[in-house]
Each structure stands twice: as structure tokens, then as C-alpha cells.
């Protein structure tokens, strides 16, 4: 009873909003679309927990009658997920922080040290954000092969760094440019070098942007497929996406295991996203919209 | 030995800071782009020492004697046109909806964006299974709804395979446009919108005359990014159809890869890549010039 009386005044303050039929229709539409958007995940997840017999007999969105864990065990073993998971982890954990560091260094120099060719260099870097590396898979293979780095971590990390640099440098130099002059000038007059100013002042204040870029880059690196396909040919060096692709080819009719493999591949990126989702949006939009 | 004082100048520090990023970028991103042009005028299997200069013979072959090239070309254009229309329009509509103060809009945004962060190759595997002609989601739903006559082999039928792949691509990429539009909508002046409402303008007119003009910069960015991303379409097609059936989903990026890495004809693969590169540059260079001009404005 008390709840009813206390909500009444609030009702009277926003009567127009509550009764706006257009907004209610809009809300219902958005929820229905969201349900459609999430349906594939539900379908995949349910299938991953069903035995093959149940997949063929039960309807698509029926929850599994009894949880069939052997799918995950089988997919883990048959897809060699232990190995691909380790490869993906090593490559991402080396590439992402290293790439961010060299990008931040270059961005600082472009934004805060007066050079004659600053503007040209920024354009040169910006150009790289728009060039599709899918066009260059063959020459990339030729280059990495010429260096004797096919099927090595270094051989895949170097191109990953190269194609991560443009976007990150571009965003960070925009950010550094907006930092007030007073912050660095005093230190420079006191005799600190640019490298010290970068390390002691600019790195700490740009932590939020760096965090956003770190997460964005982690997901991109984790998901990358085309370059890995060309450079990592030995199955012992495969990353998760390559492992999933091969698994799909071999076990396409073992529906339970196939879906378990999909769940295991997408879960890490999904968890990272759900934990850090507000950084994603800022990392994505800060650059694109100021561009 | 270098004079140590020389290493203390701002110029030297700039070089130290710039060098790692610029070297790796130049060697592993810019050089392959130049090298692909060199490859395109040679005959080479990618591994042996036998590399011969053949002039424009590779181009002549792909343009005049390779029937797949023009199929891939047509598909790439069709795919690009579809990608510039559907994901951005749906993304804009969702962003406009989520820009209202609605219950649970944060959660809705998370849901729409979720497919963006999934590996395209995993999206391909998911949708391949959903399109499975026997036990896949779509044909099951159609059976349950009594619409058996609509049942198709979604990826096996050459007349619809490209569109089936495109539906999966749309599902994945709508969230990307949506997030950019949502950010752009923050720059729309609220007081201007309210003033227009008070002056008696209806929702459509407010959108047309207040919101849309303010969204113009974002709109340009979304369209350019949509075009560029669509030219890159590779993973999702490789994962779903590998260009089949009967080359009906073949694309330039994938055909270049197939020629070089599977047929071991680096020359022809390079020539296909160069044509795609030229198309990309025709879009990128004017865009870059436009952004430089905008930056020059106050």
C-alpha cells in the first residue's frame, strides 16, 4: 500500500513521458530486435550442451534436457584448444602492450616535438589506418618468408604491430595535442628531456585512453584470422581462429562439439568486452569522431 | 663514436621515440603495399628463384581471360553497395532509438554491440551452423512455422548464398555504426531540438532539419569506414563459403588470396590485389584531403 502512495507523485511529474505511445512502441521494437540479436548466442550455447541425438530431435531453442559436457571435452581435445589458446595468449600478451608503447612514443613525438615534417608524418600514418591488409597477404607472406620467420611468434607479431600502429598513433597524437602546454613546459625548462616528460607526465595522464586502446587492440588481435592464415602454417603455431576454422572443416557434422568449440573461441573476447564495455565505446569513438 | 651531447637534442629524442613505430610500420605495412605492385608484373610461384618480368601480362589475363575476376568484381561492388546501405541505416535507427531516455538502454546497447567483438571467423562458423539445411536454426524455425516452402539450402544455392553471407555480416557490423552514431548524437544541441518542438515541428521535421545536419560529419565517417571495411571482407566469406558455390560469393580480396596462396600464382594474385588497392585509394585519398580541409577550418 505504501509503495503505491509514494510512487504517485512521481507519476504526476512525468505524465507525458509515461503515456507517450510512440516511446512505448519504440521500446518494444528495440527489445524485440535485441532478442533477435541475442538469439544466435542462445542457440549456439544450447546446442553446445546437447548430445547429437538431442540436436536432431529437439527444437532449436529448447534448453538441453540434460547437460552434455563431453562436447566440451571432445572439442577441447580434438581441436587442440590447449595449444591454440596458449599461442593466442602469447601473441596477444606480447603484441598488445608492445604495440601500444611504440605507438604512444611516436604519438608523443608527433604531437609535442616540433619537427619540420610533422604534418606529413601524421598523414603518412593516417593513410595506414585505411589500407586493407587483406590486399597484401601475398607480399606479407613473401616478406616474412624472406626473413625466415614463417611459423614463428616474431613473424606474426611484427605485421600485427605494423597494422596496429596507424590507428593508435593517430588517436594518441590527437589526445597528446590537447594536453595543456603548461604541464610539460615547466618540466622541459627545468632541464628534463622529452623522454622523461613522456614517461613521467604523458603516460600517466593518458591511462584512460591507453586502457581503451588496450582492450580494443586485445580483441582485434585475439580475433585476427587472415594474416595468421598466411603466416602460421604449422598447426603447432595456430591461433584460436585458425584452430576453429580447421575444426569446422573436420567436425562439421558433430554439431554438439562444433558448437562447444564456437563457445570456447568466443568466450574470452566476450568476457573481456562485458567487463570493460564502457572503455570499448570510448576507444572506438574518440579517434573516429575527431578524425 | 657519436658525440653524447648530440643525443640530448629534442631532434634526437624525437627520432628515438619515432623510430620503432615508423620502422615496423614502413617495413611491414608500406613495403608490402609497394611490393605487391612489383609482384603484379612478374611471373612467380612465391618460393622458387625463378622470377621473370612479364610486363602487364598478368593484368591482361585477369581482365580478359579470367572469368572469375569479373564475378568477384561484381560481387565486391554489390557487397559494398549493400554494406553502405543496410548496416549504417539500421545502426542509425537503433542509435536514434537508444538516444531517447528509455528503460534499460545501456543493456540494449551492449546487446547490439556484442557481435562486433566476436571473431569474424567465429561468426562465420556460427552462421554456417544456423544455415545448416537439415538441423540449422532457420530451416527448423521455418518448419515449425509451417513455412516448409521457404526452406532453402541457404549457403548451397548460388542465387542466394551471397545474401545469406551478407545477413551474417549485417548482424555483426550494425553495432559498429550504431556506436559511432550514438557518439555523434551527443553533439546534437538539445536546446535546439526542444526549441524546434516548441515551435511546433513534428518529429520528422526535427530529425530532418536539426538532427541530420548535426550528424553530417559522423555520417561521412561511417560511410567511408563502411566502404573500406566492406572491401576488406575476407574472414567471413572464407569461413562461410570459401567463395563458393560456383564462385557465387567470390570477392576480389579472397580471389587475390586464392591465386597467390593456393594456386601459387603470385603475379596474378598481385595484379588482382593492385586493382583492389586502386579502388580503395580512389575512396581514401579524397577522404583524407577532405579531413585535412575540415581541420584547416576554425
Coordinates of N, CA and C in Angstrom, one line a residue, chain A residues 147-276:
Chain A
X147 N 62.5 -13.3 -44.5 CA 63.2 -13.1 -43.2 C 63.3 -14.4 -42.5
X148 N 62.8 -15.5 -43.0 CA 62.8 -16.8 -42.3 C 62.0 -16.9 -41.1
X149 N 60.9 -16.1 -41.1 CA 60.1 -16.0 -39.8 C 58.7 -16.7 -39.9
X150 N 58.5 -17.5 -41.0 CA 57.2 -18.2 -41.1 C 57.1 -19.2 -39.9
X151 N 55.9 -19.3 -39.4 CA 55.7 -20.2 -38.3 C 56.4 -19.8 -37.0
X152 N 56.7 -18.5 -36.8 CA 57.3 -18.1 -35.5 C 56.4 -17.0 -34.9
X153 N 56.5 -16.8 -33.6 CA 55.8 -15.7 -32.9 C 56.2 -14.4 -33.5
X154 N 57.5 -14.2 -33.6 CA 58.0 -12.9 -34.1 C 57.5 -12.6 -35.5
X155 N 57.4 -13.6 -36.3 CA 56.9 -13.5 -37.7 C 55.5 -13.0 -37.8
X156 N 54.6 -13.3 -36.8 CA 53.2 -12.8 -36.8 C 53.1 -11.5 -36.0
X157 N 53.9 -11.4 -35.0 CA 53.8 -10.2 -34.1 C 54.2 -8.9 -34.9
X158 N 55.3 -9.0 -35.7 CA 55.8 -7.8 -36.4 C 54.7 -7.2 -37.4
X159 N 54.1 -8.0 -38.2 CA 53.0 -7.5 -39.0 C 51.8 -7.0 -38.2
X160 N 51.5 -7.7 -37.1 CA 50.4 -7.2 -36.2 C 50.7 -5.8 -35.7
X161 N 52.0 -5.6 -35.3 CA 52.4 -4.3 -34.8 C 52.3 -3.3 -35.9
X162 N 52.7 -3.6 -37.1 CA 52.7 -2.7 -38.2 C 51.3 -2.2 -38.5
X163 N 50.3 -3.1 -38.4 CA 48.9 -2.7 -38.8 C 48.2 -2.2 -37.6
X164 N 48.7 -2.3 -36.4 CA 48.1 -1.7 -35.2 C 48.6 -0.2 -35.0
X165 N 49.8 0.0 -35.4 CA 50.4 1.3 -35.2 C 49.6 2.5 -35.7
X166 N 49.1 2.5 -37.0 CA 48.5 3.7 -37.5 C 47.3 4.2 -36.7
X167 N 46.4 3.3 -36.4 CA 45.2 3.8 -35.6 C 45.5 4.3 -34.3
X168 N 46.4 3.6 -33.6 CA 46.8 4.0 -32.2 C 47.6 5.3 -32.2
X169 N 48.5 5.4 -33.1 CA 49.3 6.7 -33.2 C 48.4 7.8 -33.5
X170 N 47.5 7.6 -34.4 CA 46.6 8.7 -34.8 C 45.7 9.2 -33.6
X171 N 45.1 8.2 -32.9 CA 44.3 8.6 -31.7 C 45.1 9.3 -30.7
X172 N 46.3 8.7 -30.3 CA 47.1 9.2 -29.2 C 47.7 10.6 -29.5
X173 N 48.1 10.8 -30.8 CA 48.7 12.1 -31.0 C 47.6 13.2 -30.9
X174 N 46.3 12.8 -31.3 CA 45.2 13.8 -31.1 C 45.0 14.1 -29.7
X175 N 45.2 13.0 -28.8 CA 45.0 13.2 -27.4 C 46.1 14.0 -26.8
X176 N 47.3 13.7 -27.2 CA 48.5 14.4 -26.6 C 48.5 15.9 -27.0
X177 N 48.0 16.2 -28.2 CA 48.0 17.5 -28.7 C 47.1 18.4 -27.8
X178 N 46.0 17.8 -27.3 CA 45.1 18.5 -26.5 C 45.5 18.8 -25.1
X179 N 46.7 18.2 -24.7 CA 47.2 18.4 -23.3 C 47.7 19.8 -23.2
X180 N 47.3 20.5 -22.1 CA 47.8 21.9 -21.9 C 49.3 22.0 -21.9
X181 N 49.8 23.0 -22.6 CA 51.3 23.2 -22.7 C 51.9 23.3 -21.4
X182 N 51.3 24.0 -20.4 CA 51.9 24.3 -19.1 C 52.4 23.0 -18.4
X183 N 51.7 21.9 -18.7 CA 52.0 20.7 -18.0 C 53.4 20.2 -18.3
X184 N 53.8 20.4 -19.6 CA 55.1 19.8 -20.0 C 56.2 20.9 -20.0
X185 N 55.8 22.2 -20.3 CA 56.8 23.2 -20.4 C 57.6 23.4 -19.2
X186 N 57.0 23.4 -18.0 CA 57.8 23.7 -16.8 C 58.9 22.6 -16.6
X187 N 58.5 21.4 -16.9 CA 59.5 20.3 -16.7 C 60.6 20.4 -17.8
X188 N 60.2 20.8 -19.0 CA 61.3 21.0 -20.0 C 62.2 22.1 -19.7
X189 N 61.7 23.2 -19.1 CA 62.6 24.3 -18.8 C 63.5 23.9 -17.6
X190 N 63.0 23.1 -16.7 CA 63.8 22.6 -15.6 C 64.9 21.6 -16.1
X191 N 64.9 21.4 -17.4 CA 66.0 20.5 -17.9 C 65.7 19.1 -18.1
X192 N 64.4 18.7 -17.9 CA 64.0 17.3 -18.2 C 64.0 17.1 -19.7
X193 N 64.4 15.9 -20.1 CA 64.4 15.6 -21.5 C 63.0 15.2 -22.0
X194 N 62.7 15.2 -23.3 CA 61.4 14.8 -23.8 C 61.1 13.4 -23.4
X195 N 62.1 12.5 -23.3 CA 61.8 11.2 -23.0 C 61.3 11.1 -21.5
X196 N 61.9 11.9 -20.6 CA 61.4 11.9 -19.3 C 60.0 12.5 -19.2
X197 N 59.7 13.6 -19.9 CA 58.4 14.2 -19.9 C 57.4 13.2 -20.4
X198 N 57.7 12.5 -21.4 CA 56.8 11.4 -22.0 C 56.5 10.4 -20.9
X199 N 57.6 9.9 -20.3 CA 57.4 8.8 -19.3 C 56.7 9.2 -18.0
X200 N 57.1 10.4 -17.5 CA 56.6 10.8 -16.2 C 55.3 11.6 -16.3
X201 N 55.1 12.3 -17.4 CA 53.9 13.1 -17.4 C 52.8 12.6 -18.4
X202 N 53.2 12.3 -19.6 CA 52.2 12.0 -20.6 C 51.7 10.6 -20.5
X203 N 52.5 9.6 -20.2 CA 52.0 8.2 -20.0 C 51.0 8.2 -18.9
X204 N 51.3 8.7 -17.7 CA 50.3 8.6 -16.6 C 49.0 9.3 -16.9
X205 N 49.0 10.5 -17.5 CA 47.7 11.2 -17.7 C 46.9 10.5 -18.9
X206 N 47.5 9.7 -19.7 CA 46.8 9.2 -20.8 C 46.3 7.7 -20.5
X207 N 46.4 7.4 -19.2 CA 46.0 6.0 -18.9 C 44.6 5.6 -19.3
X208 N 43.6 6.5 -19.2 CA 42.2 6.1 -19.7 C 42.2 5.8 -21.2
X209 N 42.8 6.6 -22.0 CA 42.9 6.4 -23.4 C 43.6 5.1 -23.7
X210 N 44.8 4.9 -23.0 CA 45.6 3.7 -23.2 C 44.8 2.5 -22.9
X211 N 44.0 2.6 -21.8 CA 43.2 1.4 -21.4 C 42.2 1.1 -22.5
X212 N 41.5 2.1 -23.0 CA 40.5 1.9 -24.1 C 41.2 1.2 -25.3
X213 N 42.4 1.8 -25.7 CA 43.0 1.2 -26.9 C 43.5 -0.2 -26.6
X214 N 44.0 -0.4 -25.4 CA 44.5 -1.8 -25.0 C 43.4 -2.8 -25.2
X215 N 42.2 -2.5 -24.7 CA 41.2 -3.5 -24.8 C 40.7 -3.7 -26.2
X216 N 40.6 -2.6 -26.9 CA 40.2 -2.7 -28.3 C 41.2 -3.5 -29.1
X217 N 42.5 -3.3 -28.9 CA 43.5 -3.9 -29.6 C 43.6 -5.4 -29.2
X218 N 43.3 -5.7 -27.9 CA 43.4 -7.1 -27.5 C 42.3 -7.9 -28.3
X219 N 41.1 -7.4 -28.4 CA 40.1 -8.1 -29.0 C 40.4 -8.3 -30.5
X220 N 40.9 -7.2 -31.2 CA 41.3 -7.3 -32.6 C 42.4 -8.3 -32.8
X221 N 43.4 -8.3 -32.0 CA 44.5 -9.3 -32.1 C 44.0 -10.7 -31.9
X222 N 43.2 -10.8 -30.8 CA 42.7 -12.2 -30.5 C 41.9 -12.7 -31.6
X223 N 41.2 -11.9 -32.4 CA 40.2 -12.3 -33.4 C 40.9 -12.4 -34.8
X224 N 42.1 -11.9 -35.0 CA 42.7 -11.8 -36.3 C 42.8 -13.2 -37.0
X225 N 42.5 -13.2 -38.2 CA 42.5 -14.5 -38.9 C 43.3 -14.5 -40.2
X226 N 43.1 -13.5 -41.1 CA 43.7 -13.6 -42.4 C 45.2 -13.7 -42.4
X227 N 45.9 -12.8 -41.6 CA 47.3 -12.8 -41.6 C 47.9 -14.0 -41.0
X228 N 47.2 -14.5 -39.9 CA 47.6 -15.7 -39.2 C 47.5 -16.9 -40.2
X229 N 46.5 -16.9 -41.0 CA 46.3 -18.0 -42.0 C 47.5 -18.1 -43.0
X230 N 48.1 -16.9 -43.3 CA 49.1 -16.9 -44.3 C 50.5 -17.2 -43.6
X231 N 50.7 -16.7 -42.4 CA 52.0 -16.8 -41.8 C 52.2 -18.0 -40.9
X232 N 51.1 -18.4 -40.2 CA 51.2 -19.6 -39.3 C 50.7 -20.8 -40.0
X233 N 51.5 -21.5 -40.7 CA 51.0 -22.7 -41.5 C 51.1 -24.0 -40.7
X234 N 52.1 -24.1 -39.8 CA 52.3 -25.3 -39.0 C 51.2 -25.3 -37.9
X235 N 50.4 -26.4 -37.8 CA 49.3 -26.4 -36.8 C 49.8 -26.2 -35.4
X236 N 51.0 -26.5 -35.1 CA 51.5 -26.3 -33.7 C 51.6 -24.8 -33.4
X237 N 51.5 -23.9 -34.4 CA 51.6 -22.5 -34.2 C 50.3 -21.8 -34.3
X238 N 49.2 -22.6 -34.6 CA 47.9 -21.9 -34.9 C 47.4 -21.2 -33.7
X239 N 46.6 -20.1 -34.0 CA 45.9 -19.3 -33.0 C 44.4 -19.9 -33.0
X240 N 43.7 -19.4 -32.0 CA 42.3 -19.9 -31.8 C 41.5 -19.8 -33.1
X241 N 41.4 -18.7 -33.8 CA 40.6 -18.6 -35.0 C 41.0 -19.7 -36.0
X242 N 42.3 -19.9 -36.2 CA 42.8 -20.9 -37.2 C 42.3 -22.3 -36.7
X243 N 42.4 -22.5 -35.4 CA 42.0 -23.8 -34.8 C 40.5 -24.1 -35.0
X244 N 39.7 -23.0 -34.8 CA 38.3 -23.2 -35.0 C 38.0 -23.5 -36.5
X245 N 38.7 -22.8 -37.4 CA 38.4 -23.0 -38.8 C 38.7 -24.4 -39.2
X246 N 39.8 -24.9 -38.7 CA 40.2 -26.3 -39.1 C 39.2 -27.3 -38.4
X247 N 38.8 -27.0 -37.2 CA 37.8 -27.8 -36.5 C 36.5 -27.9 -37.3
X248 N 36.1 -26.7 -37.8 CA 34.8 -26.7 -38.6 C 34.9 -27.6 -39.8
X249 N 36.1 -27.6 -40.4 CA 36.3 -28.5 -41.6 C 36.2 -30.0 -41.2
X250 N 36.7 -30.3 -40.1 CA 36.8 -31.8 -39.8 C 35.5 -32.3 -39.0
X251 N 34.9 -31.5 -38.2 CA 33.8 -32.0 -37.4 C 32.5 -31.3 -37.6
X252 N 32.3 -30.9 -38.9 CA 31.1 -30.1 -39.2 C 29.8 -30.9 -38.9
X253 N 29.9 -32.2 -38.9 CA 28.6 -33.0 -38.6 C 28.5 -33.4 -37.1
X254 N 29.5 -33.1 -36.3 CA 29.3 -33.3 -34.9 C 28.9 -32.0 -34.2
X255 N 27.6 -31.8 -34.3 CA 27.0 -30.5 -34.0 C 27.3 -30.0 -32.6
X256 N 27.2 -31.0 -31.6 CA 27.5 -30.6 -30.2 C 28.9 -30.1 -30.0
X257 N 29.8 -30.9 -30.5 CA 31.2 -30.5 -30.4 C 31.6 -29.2 -31.1
X258 N 31.0 -29.0 -32.3 CA 31.3 -27.8 -33.1 C 30.8 -26.6 -32.4
X259 N 29.6 -26.7 -31.8 CA 29.1 -25.5 -31.0 C 29.9 -25.3 -29.7
X260 N 30.4 -26.4 -29.1 CA 31.2 -26.2 -27.9 C 32.5 -25.5 -28.3
X261 N 33.0 -25.8 -29.5 CA 34.3 -25.1 -30.0 C 34.0 -23.7 -30.2
X262 N 32.8 -23.3 -30.8 CA 32.5 -21.9 -31.0 C 32.4 -21.2 -29.7
X263 N 31.7 -21.8 -28.7 CA 31.6 -21.2 -27.4 C 33.0 -20.9 -26.8
X264 N 33.9 -21.9 -26.9 CA 35.2 -21.7 -26.3 C 36.0 -20.6 -27.0
X265 N 35.8 -20.5 -28.3 CA 36.6 -19.5 -29.0 C 36.1 -18.1 -28.7
X266 N 34.8 -17.9 -28.6 CA 34.3 -16.5 -28.5 C 34.2 -16.1 -27.0
X267 N 34.2 -17.0 -26.1 CA 34.0 -16.7 -24.7 C 35.1 -15.7 -24.1
X268 N 36.4 -15.9 -24.4 CA 37.4 -14.9 -23.8 C 37.1 -13.5 -24.2
X269 N 36.9 -13.3 -25.5 CA 36.7 -11.9 -26.0 C 35.4 -11.4 -25.4
X270 N 34.4 -12.2 -25.3 CA 33.1 -11.8 -24.8 C 33.2 -11.3 -23.3
X271 N 34.0 -12.1 -22.5 CA 34.2 -11.8 -21.1 C 34.9 -10.4 -21.0
X272 N 36.0 -10.3 -21.8 CA 36.7 -9.0 -21.8 C 35.8 -7.9 -22.1
X273 N 34.9 -8.1 -23.1 CA 34.0 -7.0 -23.5 C 33.0 -6.7 -22.4
X274 N 32.4 -7.7 -21.8 CA 31.4 -7.4 -20.8 C 32.0 -6.7 -19.6
X275 N 33.2 -7.0 -19.3 CA 33.8 -6.4 -18.1 C 34.2 -4.9 -18.4
X276 N 34.8 -4.7 -19.6 CA 35.3 -3.4 -19.9 C 34.5 -2.7 -20.9

